[in-house]
CSV table of C-alpha atoms and ligand atoms in Angstrom, one decimal:
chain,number,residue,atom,x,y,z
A,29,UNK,CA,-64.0,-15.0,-7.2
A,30,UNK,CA,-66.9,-14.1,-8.7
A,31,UNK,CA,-67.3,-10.3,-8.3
A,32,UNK,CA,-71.0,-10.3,-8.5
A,33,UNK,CA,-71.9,-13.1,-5.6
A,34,UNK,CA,-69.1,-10.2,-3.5
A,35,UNK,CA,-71.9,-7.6,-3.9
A,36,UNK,CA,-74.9,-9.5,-3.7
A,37,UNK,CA,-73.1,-10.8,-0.7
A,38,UNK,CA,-72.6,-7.4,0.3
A,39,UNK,CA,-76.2,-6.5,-0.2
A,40,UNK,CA,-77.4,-9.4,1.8
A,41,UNK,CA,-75.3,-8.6,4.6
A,42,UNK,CA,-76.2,-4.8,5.1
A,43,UNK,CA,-80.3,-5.9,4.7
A,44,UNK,CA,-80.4,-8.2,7.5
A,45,UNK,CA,-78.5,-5.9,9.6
A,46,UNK,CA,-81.4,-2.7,8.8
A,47,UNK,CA,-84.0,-5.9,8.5
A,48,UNK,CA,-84.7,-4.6,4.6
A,49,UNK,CA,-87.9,-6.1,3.2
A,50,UNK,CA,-87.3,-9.4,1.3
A,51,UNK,CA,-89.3,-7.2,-1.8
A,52,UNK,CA,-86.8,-5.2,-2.0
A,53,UNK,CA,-83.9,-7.3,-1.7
A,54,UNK,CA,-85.1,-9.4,-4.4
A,55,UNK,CA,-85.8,-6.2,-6.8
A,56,UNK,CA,-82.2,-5.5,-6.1
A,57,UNK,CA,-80.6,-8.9,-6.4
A,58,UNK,CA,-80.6,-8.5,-10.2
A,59,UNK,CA,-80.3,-6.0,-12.6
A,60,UNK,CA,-83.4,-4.6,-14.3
A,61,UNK,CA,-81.7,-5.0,-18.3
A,62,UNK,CA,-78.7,-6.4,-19.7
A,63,UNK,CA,-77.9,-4.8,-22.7
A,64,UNK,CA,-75.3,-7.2,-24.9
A,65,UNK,CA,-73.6,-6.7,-27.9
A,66,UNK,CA,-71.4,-7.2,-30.3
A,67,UNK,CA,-70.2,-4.9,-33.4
A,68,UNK,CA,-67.5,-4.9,-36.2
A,69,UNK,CA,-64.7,-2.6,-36.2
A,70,UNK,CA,-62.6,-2.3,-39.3
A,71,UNK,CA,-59.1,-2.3,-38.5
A,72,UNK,CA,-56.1,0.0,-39.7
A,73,UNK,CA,-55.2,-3.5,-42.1
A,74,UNK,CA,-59.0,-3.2,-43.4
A,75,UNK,CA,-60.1,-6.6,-41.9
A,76,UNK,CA,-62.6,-6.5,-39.4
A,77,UNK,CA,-63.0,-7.4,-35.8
A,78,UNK,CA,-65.9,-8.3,-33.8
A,79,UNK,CA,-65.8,-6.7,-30.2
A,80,UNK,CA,-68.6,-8.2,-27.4
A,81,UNK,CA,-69.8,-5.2,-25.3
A,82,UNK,CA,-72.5,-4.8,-22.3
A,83,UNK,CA,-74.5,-2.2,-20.7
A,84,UNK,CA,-76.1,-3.3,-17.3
A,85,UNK,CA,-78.8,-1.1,-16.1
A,86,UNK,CA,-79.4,-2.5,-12.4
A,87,UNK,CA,-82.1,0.5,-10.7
A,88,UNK,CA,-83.6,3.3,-11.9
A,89,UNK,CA,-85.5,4.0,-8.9
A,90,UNK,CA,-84.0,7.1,-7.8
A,91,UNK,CA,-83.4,8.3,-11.3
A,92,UNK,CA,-81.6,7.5,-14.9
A,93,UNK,CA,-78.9,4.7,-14.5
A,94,UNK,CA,-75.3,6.4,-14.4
A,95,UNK,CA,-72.0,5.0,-14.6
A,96,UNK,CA,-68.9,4.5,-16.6
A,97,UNK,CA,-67.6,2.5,-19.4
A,98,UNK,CA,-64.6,0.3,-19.3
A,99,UNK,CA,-62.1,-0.5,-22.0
A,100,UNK,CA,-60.1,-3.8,-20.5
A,101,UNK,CA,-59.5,-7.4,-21.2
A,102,UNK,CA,-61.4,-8.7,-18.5
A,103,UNK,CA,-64.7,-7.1,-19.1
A,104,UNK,CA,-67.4,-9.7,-18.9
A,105,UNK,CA,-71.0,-9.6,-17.8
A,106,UNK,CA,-69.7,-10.7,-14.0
A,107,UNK,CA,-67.8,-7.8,-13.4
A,108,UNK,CA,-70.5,-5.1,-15.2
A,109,UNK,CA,-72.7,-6.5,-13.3
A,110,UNK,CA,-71.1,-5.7,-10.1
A,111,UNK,CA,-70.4,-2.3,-10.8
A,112,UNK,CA,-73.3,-1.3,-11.8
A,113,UNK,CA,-74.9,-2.6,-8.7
A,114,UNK,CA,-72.1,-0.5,-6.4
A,115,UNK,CA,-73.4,2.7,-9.0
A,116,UNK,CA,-76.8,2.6,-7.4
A,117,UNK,CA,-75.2,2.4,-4.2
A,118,UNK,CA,-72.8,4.9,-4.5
A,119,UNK,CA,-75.6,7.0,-5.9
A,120,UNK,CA,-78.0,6.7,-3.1
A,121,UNK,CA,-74.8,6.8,-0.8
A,122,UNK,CA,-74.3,10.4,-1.9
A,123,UNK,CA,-77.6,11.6,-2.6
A,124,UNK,CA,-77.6,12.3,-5.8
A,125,UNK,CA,-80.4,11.4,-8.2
A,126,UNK,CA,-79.4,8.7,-10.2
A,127,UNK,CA,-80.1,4.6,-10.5
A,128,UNK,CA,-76.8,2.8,-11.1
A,129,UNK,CA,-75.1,1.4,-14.5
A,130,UNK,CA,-72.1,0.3,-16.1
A,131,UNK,CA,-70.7,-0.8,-19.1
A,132,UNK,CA,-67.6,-2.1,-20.9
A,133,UNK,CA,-65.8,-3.6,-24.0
A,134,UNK,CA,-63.3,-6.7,-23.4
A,135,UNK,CA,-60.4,-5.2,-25.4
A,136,UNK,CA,-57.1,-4.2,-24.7
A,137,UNK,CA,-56.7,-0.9,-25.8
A,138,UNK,CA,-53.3,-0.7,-25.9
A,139,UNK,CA,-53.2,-3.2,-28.7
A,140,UNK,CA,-55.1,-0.6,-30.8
A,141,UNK,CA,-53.8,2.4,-33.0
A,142,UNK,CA,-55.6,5.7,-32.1
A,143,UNK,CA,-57.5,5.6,-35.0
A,144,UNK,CA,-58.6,2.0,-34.1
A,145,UNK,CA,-60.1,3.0,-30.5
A,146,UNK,CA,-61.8,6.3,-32.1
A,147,UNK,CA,-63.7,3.4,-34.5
A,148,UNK,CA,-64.2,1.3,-31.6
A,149,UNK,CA,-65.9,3.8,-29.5
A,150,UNK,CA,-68.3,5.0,-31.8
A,151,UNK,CA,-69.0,1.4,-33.1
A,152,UNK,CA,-69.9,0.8,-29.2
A,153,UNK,CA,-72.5,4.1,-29.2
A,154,UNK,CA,-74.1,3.2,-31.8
A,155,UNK,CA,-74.7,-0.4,-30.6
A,156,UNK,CA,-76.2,0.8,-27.2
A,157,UNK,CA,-77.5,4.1,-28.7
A,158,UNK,CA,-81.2,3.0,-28.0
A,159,UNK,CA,-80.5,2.3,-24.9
A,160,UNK,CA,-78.9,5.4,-23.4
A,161,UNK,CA,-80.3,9.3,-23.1
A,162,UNK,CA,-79.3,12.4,-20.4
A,163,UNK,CA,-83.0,11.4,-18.7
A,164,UNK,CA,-82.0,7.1,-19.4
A,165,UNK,CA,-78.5,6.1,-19.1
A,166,UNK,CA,-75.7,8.1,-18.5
A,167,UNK,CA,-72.1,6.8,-19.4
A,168,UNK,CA,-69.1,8.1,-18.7
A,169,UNK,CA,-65.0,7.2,-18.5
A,170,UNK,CA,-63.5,4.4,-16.1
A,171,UNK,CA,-60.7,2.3,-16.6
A,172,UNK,CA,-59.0,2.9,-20.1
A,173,UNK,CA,-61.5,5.8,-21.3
A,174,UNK,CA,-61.0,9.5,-20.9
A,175,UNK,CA,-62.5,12.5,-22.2
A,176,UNK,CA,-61.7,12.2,-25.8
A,177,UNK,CA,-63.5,8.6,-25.9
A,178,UNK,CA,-66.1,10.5,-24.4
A,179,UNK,CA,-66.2,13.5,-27.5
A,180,UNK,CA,-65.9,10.9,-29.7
A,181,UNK,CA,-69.0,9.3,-28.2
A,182,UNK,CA,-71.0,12.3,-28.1
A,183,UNK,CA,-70.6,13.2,-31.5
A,184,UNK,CA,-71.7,10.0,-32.7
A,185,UNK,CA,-74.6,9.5,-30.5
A,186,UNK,CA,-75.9,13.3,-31.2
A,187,UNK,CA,-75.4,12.9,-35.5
A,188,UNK,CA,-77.5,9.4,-34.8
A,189,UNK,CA,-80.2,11.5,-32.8
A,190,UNK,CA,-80.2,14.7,-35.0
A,191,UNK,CA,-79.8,17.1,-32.0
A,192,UNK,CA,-77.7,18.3,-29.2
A,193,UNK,CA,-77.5,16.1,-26.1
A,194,UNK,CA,-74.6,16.8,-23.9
A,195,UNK,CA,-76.0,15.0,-20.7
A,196,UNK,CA,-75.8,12.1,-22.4
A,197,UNK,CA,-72.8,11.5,-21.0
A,198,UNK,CA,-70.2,13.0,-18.4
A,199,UNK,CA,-66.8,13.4,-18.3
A,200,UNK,CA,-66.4,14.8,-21.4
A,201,UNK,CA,-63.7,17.5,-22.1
A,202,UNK,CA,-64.5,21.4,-21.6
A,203,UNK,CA,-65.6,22.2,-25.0
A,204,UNK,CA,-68.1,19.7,-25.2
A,205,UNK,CA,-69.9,20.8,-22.3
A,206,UNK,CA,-67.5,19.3,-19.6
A,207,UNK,CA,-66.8,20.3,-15.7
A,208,UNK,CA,-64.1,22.3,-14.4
A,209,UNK,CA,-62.9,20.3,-11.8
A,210,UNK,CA,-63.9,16.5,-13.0
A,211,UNK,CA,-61.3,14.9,-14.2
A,212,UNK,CA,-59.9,15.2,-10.3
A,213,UNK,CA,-62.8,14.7,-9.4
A,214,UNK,CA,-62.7,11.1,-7.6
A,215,UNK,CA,-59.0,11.2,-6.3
A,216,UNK,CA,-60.0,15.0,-5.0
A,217,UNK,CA,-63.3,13.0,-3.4
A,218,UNK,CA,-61.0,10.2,-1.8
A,219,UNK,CA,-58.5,13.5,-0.4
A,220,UNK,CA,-61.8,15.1,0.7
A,221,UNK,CA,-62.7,11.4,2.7
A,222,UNK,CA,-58.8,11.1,4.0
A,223,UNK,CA,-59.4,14.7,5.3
A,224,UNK,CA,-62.7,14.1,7.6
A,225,UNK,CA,-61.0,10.7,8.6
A,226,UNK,CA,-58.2,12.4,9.7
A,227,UNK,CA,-60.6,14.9,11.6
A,228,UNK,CA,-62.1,11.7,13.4
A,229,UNK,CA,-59.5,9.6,14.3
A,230,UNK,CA,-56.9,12.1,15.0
A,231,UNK,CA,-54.3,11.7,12.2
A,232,UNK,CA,-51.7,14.5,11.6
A,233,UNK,CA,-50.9,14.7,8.0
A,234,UNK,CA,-47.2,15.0,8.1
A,235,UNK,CA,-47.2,11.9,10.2
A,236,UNK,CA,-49.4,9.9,7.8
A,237,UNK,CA,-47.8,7.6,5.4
A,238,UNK,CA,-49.4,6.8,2.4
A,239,UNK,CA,-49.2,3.6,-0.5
A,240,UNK,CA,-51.2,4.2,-4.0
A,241,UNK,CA,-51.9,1.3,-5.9
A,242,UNK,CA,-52.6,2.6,-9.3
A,243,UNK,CA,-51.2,5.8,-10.8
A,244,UNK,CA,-53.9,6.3,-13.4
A,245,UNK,CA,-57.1,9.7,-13.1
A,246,UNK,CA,-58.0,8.1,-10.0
A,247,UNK,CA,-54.7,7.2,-8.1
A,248,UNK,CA,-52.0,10.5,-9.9
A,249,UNK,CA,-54.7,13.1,-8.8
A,250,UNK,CA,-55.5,11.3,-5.3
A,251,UNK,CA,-51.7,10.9,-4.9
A,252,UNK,CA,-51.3,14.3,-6.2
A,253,UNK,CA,-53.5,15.8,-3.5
A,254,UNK,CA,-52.9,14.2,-0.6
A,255,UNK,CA,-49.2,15.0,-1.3
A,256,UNK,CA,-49.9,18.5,-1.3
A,257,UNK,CA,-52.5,18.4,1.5
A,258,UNK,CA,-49.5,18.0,3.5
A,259,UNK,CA,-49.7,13.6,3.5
A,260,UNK,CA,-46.4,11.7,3.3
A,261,UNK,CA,-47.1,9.4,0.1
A,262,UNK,CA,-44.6,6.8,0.4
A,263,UNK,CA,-45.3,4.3,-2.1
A,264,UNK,CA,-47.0,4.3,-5.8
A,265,UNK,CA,-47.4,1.7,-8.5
A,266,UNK,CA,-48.9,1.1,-12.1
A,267,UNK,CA,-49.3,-1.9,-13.8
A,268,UNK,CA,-45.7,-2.6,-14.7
A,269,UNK,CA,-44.6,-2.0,-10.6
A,270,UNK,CA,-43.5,0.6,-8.0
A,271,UNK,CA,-41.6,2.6,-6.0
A,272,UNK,CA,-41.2,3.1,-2.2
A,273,UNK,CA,-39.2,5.6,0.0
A,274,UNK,CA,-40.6,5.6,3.6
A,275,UNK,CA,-39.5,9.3,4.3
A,276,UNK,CA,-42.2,10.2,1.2
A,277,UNK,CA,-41.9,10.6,-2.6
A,278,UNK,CA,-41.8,13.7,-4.5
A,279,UNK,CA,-44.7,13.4,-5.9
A,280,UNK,CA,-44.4,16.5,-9.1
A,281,UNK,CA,-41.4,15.0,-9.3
A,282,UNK,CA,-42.6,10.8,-10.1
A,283,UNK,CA,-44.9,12.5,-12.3
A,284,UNK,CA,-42.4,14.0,-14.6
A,285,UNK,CA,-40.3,10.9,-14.5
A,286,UNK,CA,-43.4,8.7,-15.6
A,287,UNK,CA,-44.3,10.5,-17.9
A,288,UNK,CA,-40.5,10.7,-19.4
A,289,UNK,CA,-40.2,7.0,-18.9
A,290,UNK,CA,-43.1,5.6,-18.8
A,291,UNK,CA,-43.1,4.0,-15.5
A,292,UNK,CA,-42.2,4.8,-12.3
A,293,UNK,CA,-38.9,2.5,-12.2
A,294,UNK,CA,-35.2,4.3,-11.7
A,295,UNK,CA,-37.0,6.9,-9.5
A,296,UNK,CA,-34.3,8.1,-7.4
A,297,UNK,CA,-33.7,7.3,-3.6
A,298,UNK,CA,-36.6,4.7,-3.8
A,299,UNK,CA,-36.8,1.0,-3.8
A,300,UNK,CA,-38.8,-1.4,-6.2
A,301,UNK,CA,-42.2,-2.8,-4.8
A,302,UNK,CA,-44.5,-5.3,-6.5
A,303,UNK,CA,-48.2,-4.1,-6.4
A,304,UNK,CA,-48.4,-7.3,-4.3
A,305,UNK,CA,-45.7,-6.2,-1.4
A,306,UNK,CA,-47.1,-2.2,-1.8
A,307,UNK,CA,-50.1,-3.8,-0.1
A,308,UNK,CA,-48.4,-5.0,2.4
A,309,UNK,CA,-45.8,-1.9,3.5
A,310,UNK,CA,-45.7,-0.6,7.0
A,311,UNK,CA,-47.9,2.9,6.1
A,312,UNK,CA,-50.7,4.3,8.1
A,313,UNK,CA,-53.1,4.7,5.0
A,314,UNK,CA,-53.3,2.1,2.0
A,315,UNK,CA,-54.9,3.6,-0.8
A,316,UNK,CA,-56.1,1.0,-4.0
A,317,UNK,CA,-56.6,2.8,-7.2
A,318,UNK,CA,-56.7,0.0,-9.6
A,319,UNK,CA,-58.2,-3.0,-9.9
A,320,UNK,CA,-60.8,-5.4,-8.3
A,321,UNK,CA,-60.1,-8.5,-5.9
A,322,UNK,CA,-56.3,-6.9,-4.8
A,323,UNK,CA,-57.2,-7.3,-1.4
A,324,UNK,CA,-58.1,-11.0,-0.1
A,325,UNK,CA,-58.4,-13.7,2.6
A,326,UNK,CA,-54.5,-14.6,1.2
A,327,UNK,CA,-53.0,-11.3,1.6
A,328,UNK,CA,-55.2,-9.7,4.3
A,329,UNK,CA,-53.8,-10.8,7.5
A,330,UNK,CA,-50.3,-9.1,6.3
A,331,UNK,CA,-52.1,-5.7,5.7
A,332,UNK,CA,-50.6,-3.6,8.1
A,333,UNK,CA,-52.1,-0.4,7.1
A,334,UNK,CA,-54.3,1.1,9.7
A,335,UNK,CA,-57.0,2.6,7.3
A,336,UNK,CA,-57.7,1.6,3.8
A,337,UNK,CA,-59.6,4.1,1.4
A,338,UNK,CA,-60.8,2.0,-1.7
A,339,UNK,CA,-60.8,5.0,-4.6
A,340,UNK,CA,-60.7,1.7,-7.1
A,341,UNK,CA,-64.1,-0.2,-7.8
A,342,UNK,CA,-64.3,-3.6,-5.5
A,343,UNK,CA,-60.6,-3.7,-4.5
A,344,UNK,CA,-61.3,-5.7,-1.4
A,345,UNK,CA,-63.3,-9.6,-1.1
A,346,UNK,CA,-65.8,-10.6,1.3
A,347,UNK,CA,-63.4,-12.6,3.5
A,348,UNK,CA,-60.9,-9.7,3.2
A,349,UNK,CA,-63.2,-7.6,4.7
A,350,UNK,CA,-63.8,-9.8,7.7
A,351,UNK,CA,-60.2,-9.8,8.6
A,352,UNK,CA,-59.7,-6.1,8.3
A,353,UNK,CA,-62.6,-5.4,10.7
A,354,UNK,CA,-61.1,-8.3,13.2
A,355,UNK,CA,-57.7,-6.6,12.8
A,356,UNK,CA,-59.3,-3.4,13.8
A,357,UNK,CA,-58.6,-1.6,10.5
A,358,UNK,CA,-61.0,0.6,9.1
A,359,UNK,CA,-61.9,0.8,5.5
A,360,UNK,CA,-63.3,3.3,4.1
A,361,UNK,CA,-65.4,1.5,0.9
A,362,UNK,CA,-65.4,2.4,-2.4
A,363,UNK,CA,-69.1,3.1,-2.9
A,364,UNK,CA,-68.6,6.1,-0.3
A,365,UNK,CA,-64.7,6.9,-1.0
A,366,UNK,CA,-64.7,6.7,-5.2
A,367,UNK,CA,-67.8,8.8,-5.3
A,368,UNK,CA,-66.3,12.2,-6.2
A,369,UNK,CA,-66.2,10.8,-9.7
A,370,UNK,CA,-70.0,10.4,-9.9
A,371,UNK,CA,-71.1,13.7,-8.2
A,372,UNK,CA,-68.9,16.1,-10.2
A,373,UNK,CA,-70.6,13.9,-13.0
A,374,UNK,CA,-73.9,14.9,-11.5
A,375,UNK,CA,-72.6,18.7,-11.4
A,376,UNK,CA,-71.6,18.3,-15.2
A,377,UNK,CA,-75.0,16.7,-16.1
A,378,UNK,CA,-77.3,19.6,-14.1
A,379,UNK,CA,-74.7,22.2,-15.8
A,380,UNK,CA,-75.5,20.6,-19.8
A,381,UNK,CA,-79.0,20.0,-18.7
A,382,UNK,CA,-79.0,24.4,-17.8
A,383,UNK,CA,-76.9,25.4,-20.3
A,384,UNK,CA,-74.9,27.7,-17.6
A,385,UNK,CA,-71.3,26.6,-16.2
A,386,UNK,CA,-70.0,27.1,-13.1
A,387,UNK,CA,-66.5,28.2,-11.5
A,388,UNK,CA,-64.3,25.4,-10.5
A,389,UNK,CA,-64.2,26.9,-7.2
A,390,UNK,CA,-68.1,26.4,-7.0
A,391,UNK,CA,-67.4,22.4,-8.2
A,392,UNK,CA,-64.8,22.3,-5.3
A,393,UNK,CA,-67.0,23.4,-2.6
A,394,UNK,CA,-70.3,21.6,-3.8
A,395,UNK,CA,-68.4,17.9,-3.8
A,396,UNK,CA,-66.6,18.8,-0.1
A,397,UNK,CA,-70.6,19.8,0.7
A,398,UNK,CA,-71.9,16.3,-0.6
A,399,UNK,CA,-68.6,14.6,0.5
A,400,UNK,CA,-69.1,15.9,3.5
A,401,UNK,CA,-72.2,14.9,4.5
A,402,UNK,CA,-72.0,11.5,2.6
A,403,UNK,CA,-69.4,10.6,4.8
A,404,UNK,CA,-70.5,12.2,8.3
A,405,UNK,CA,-73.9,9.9,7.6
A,406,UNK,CA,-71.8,6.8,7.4
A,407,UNK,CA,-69.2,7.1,9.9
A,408,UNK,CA,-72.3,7.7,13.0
A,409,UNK,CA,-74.2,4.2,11.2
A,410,UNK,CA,-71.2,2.7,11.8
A,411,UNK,CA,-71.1,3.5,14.9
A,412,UNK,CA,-74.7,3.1,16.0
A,413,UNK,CA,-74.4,-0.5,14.2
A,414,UNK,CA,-71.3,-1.2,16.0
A,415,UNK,CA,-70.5,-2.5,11.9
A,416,UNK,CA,-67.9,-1.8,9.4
A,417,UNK,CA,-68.2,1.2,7.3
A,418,UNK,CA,-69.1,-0.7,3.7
A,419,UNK,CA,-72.3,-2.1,5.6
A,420,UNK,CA,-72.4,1.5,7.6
A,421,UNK,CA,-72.7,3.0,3.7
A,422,UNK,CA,-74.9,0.3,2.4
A,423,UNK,CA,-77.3,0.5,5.0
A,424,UNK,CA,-77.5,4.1,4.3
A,425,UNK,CA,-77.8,3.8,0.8
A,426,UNK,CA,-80.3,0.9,1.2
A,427,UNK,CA,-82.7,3.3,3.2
A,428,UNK,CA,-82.7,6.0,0.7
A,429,UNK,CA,-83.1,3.1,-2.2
A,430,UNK,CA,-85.9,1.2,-0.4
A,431,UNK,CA,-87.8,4.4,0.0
A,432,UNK,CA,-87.8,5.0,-3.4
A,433,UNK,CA,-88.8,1.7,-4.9
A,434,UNK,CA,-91.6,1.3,-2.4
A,435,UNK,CA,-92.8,5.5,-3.2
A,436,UNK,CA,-93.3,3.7,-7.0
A,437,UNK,CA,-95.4,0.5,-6.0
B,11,NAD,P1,-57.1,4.4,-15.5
B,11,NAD,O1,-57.1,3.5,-16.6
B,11,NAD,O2,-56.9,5.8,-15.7
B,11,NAD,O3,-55.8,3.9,-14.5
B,11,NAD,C1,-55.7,2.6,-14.0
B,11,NAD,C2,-54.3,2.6,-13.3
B,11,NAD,O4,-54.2,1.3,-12.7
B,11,NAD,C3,-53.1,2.7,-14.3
B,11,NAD,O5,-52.1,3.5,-13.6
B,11,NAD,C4,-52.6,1.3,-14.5
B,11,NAD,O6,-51.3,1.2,-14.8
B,11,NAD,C5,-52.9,0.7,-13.1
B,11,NAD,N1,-53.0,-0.7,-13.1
B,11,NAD,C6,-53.5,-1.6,-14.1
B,11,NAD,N2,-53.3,-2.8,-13.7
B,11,NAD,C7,-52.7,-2.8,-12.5
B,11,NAD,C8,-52.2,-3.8,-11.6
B,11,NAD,N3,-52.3,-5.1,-11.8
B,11,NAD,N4,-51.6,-3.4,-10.5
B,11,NAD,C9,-51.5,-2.0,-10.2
B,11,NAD,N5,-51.9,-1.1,-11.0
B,11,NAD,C10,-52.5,-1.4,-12.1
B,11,NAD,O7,-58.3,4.0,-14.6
B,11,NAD,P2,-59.0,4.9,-13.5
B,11,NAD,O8,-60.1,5.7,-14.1
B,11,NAD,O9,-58.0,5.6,-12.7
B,11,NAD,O10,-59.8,3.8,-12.6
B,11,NAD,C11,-59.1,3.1,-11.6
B,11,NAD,C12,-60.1,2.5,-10.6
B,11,NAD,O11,-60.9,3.5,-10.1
B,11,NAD,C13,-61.1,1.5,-11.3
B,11,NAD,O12,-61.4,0.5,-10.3
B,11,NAD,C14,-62.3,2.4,-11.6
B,11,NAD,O13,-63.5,1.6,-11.7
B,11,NAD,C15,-62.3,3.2,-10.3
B,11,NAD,N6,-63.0,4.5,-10.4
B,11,NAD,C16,-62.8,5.4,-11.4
B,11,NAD,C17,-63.5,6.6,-11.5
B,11,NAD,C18,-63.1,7.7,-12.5
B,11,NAD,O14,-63.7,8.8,-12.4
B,11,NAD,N7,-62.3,7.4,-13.4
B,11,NAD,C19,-64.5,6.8,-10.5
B,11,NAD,C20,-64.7,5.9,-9.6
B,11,NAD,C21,-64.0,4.7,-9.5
């Protein structure tokens, strides 16, 4: 399944429901640049390796393209594509001034020594150096990068500029210019979005059961949150499995075993799922923090999950998501749900771009303000549309978009 034709799909959908100008469905249908490339990377043996890498900058329209950068075997210019389409969404979605990007390297980091993925990173900078700035592009972690890739980064792109730059990039660690309160950021977003759902549809939090798919920054803190907000999380998983007790996990607790072990396997009083049955248990929320395309039209009708809150990037197809709404679940979709991430990245950026840090109990309160009001918007559109909340949040986010591509022409 191609994951761009899902979110052109997507787009086409949500503008014949708000009746979006064809212009403006055709500026959007494709990204404005592709950046491709592909750099040499000596390796601890001293050959050298050639890595392919992209940068898609799909809309600037509201402001500099933003989003992360993806270390993973499966990077291609399908999937950046994609993503970088849902970052101007999400974007607009939360109201925060920024066009959407994304980038990645196909690599598996894992195969790589430390010293390997230090080279690697700055070999990617300086290939897309040119094309990024804190007023251009803004890059930051996703899947497989953290906030030393992101040091490492910095420094190389500021010695190739000759100055300071922090907002370059977000996501960085605290002595580089990060945020207090970002590397939570998007599972403490996705706990902020179970919270008002809960408000809405009358969910008590001891009573709600929870599953995790993914037990990486976005799935251990949302996990880790919800937990203590009082949620029972019954089920987790990484990439080698899971584990599942319906009375609720110990969630400290897994932590310290995976961390001992290295997976959550031999946790005690729980049973082994597959990430392929964890989508499938009897819980009242299903929470994907992984990958792409986990939810589709052959595992969909066995979701028994009442509400879905996609913290991962594209976790759900276009079929799947036609069966969920006829089975009466609602999703709440990443481009809404996952954008914590984004806006405490927004918060780090206007921070490096001031010079002046704030308390972590300001970053707190500012992301449950934009969170807040993010998801409020959405949940009356889906109601006045009578529609599902991804074309709810795209129809929102449309609006805001269409007004500022059409303020430019
Ligand atoms: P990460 O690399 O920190 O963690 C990924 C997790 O997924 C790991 O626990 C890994 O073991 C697990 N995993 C990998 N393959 C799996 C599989 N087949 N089944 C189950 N689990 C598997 O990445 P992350 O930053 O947590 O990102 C996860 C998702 O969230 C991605 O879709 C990413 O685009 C999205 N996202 C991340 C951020 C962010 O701030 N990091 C923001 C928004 C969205």
């Amino acid at each position: 399944m191609s994951l761009f034709v899902n979110a052109l799909q997507q787009l086409r959908d949500a503008a014949s429901e708000m009746k979006l100008s064809q212009e403006v469905v055709d500026i959007l249908s494709a990204p404005q640049k592709i950046v491709s490339v592909s750099f040499p990377v000596r390796m601890d043996d001293d050959t050298n390796k050639v890595f392919s890498g992209y940068r898609v900058q799909y809309n600037d329209a509201r402001g500099p393209f933003k989003g992360g950068l993806r270390f993973h075997p499966n990077v291609d210019l399908d999937e950046v594509q994609a993503l970088a389409f849902w970052m101007a969404i999400k974007c607009a979605v939360v109201g925060i001034p920024y066009g959407g990007g994304k980038g990645g390297v196909t690599v598996d980091p894992s195969k790589l020594s430390r010293s390997e993925l230090e080279r690697l990173s700055r070999g990617f900078i300086r290939a897309i150096k040119n094309d990024i700035g804190a007023m251009k592009d803004i890059p930051a972690p996703d899947m497989n990068t953290n906030g030393e890739i992101m040091a490492w980064m910095l420094d190389e792109y500021e010695h190739a500029i000759g100055k300071h730059e922090p907002g370059v990039l977000t996501g960085k660690p605290l002595a580089l210019g990060g945020s207090l309160g970002r590397e939570a950021a998007t599972g403490q977003g996705g706990a902020y979005v179970l919270e008002f759902l809960s408000e809405r549809e009358n969910l008590t939090p001891s009573e709600t059961t929870i599953a995790v798919q993914g037990f990486g920054n976005v799935g251990l803190h949302a996990a880790r949150i919800m937990d203590e907000m009082g949620y029972k999380v019954c089920a987790v998983s990484d990439s080698k499995g899971g584990v599942y007790n319906p009375e609720g996990l110990d969630i400290p607790a897994v932590m310290v075993h995976k961390k001992a072990t290295g997976s959550m396997k031999g946790f005690p009083n729980t049973t082994e799922v597959t990430n392929e049955a964890l989508l499938e248990l009897p819980v009242t929320v299903l929470v994907p923090s992984a990958l792409e395309n986990q939810i589709t039209r052959d595992n969909a009708d066995r979701i028994q999950a009442k509400y879905i809150i996609e913290l991962a990037n594209g976790p759900t197809t276009k079929e799947a998501d036609e069966i969920l709404f006829k089975k009466g679940i609602t999703a709440v979709p990443d481009v809404l749900a996952n954008a914590g991430g984004v806006t405490v990245s927004y918060f780090e950026w206007v921070q490096n771009l001031a010079g002046y840090y704030w308390a972590e109990e300001e970053v707190g309160k500012r992301l449950k303000d934009i969170m807040k009001t993010a998801f409020d918007a959405t949940y009356e559109k889906k109601k006045s549309l009578n529609k599902d909340m991804r074309t709810a949040a795209f129809v929102v986010a449309l609006e805001r978009l269409a007004e500022s591509i059409k303020a430019r022409m």
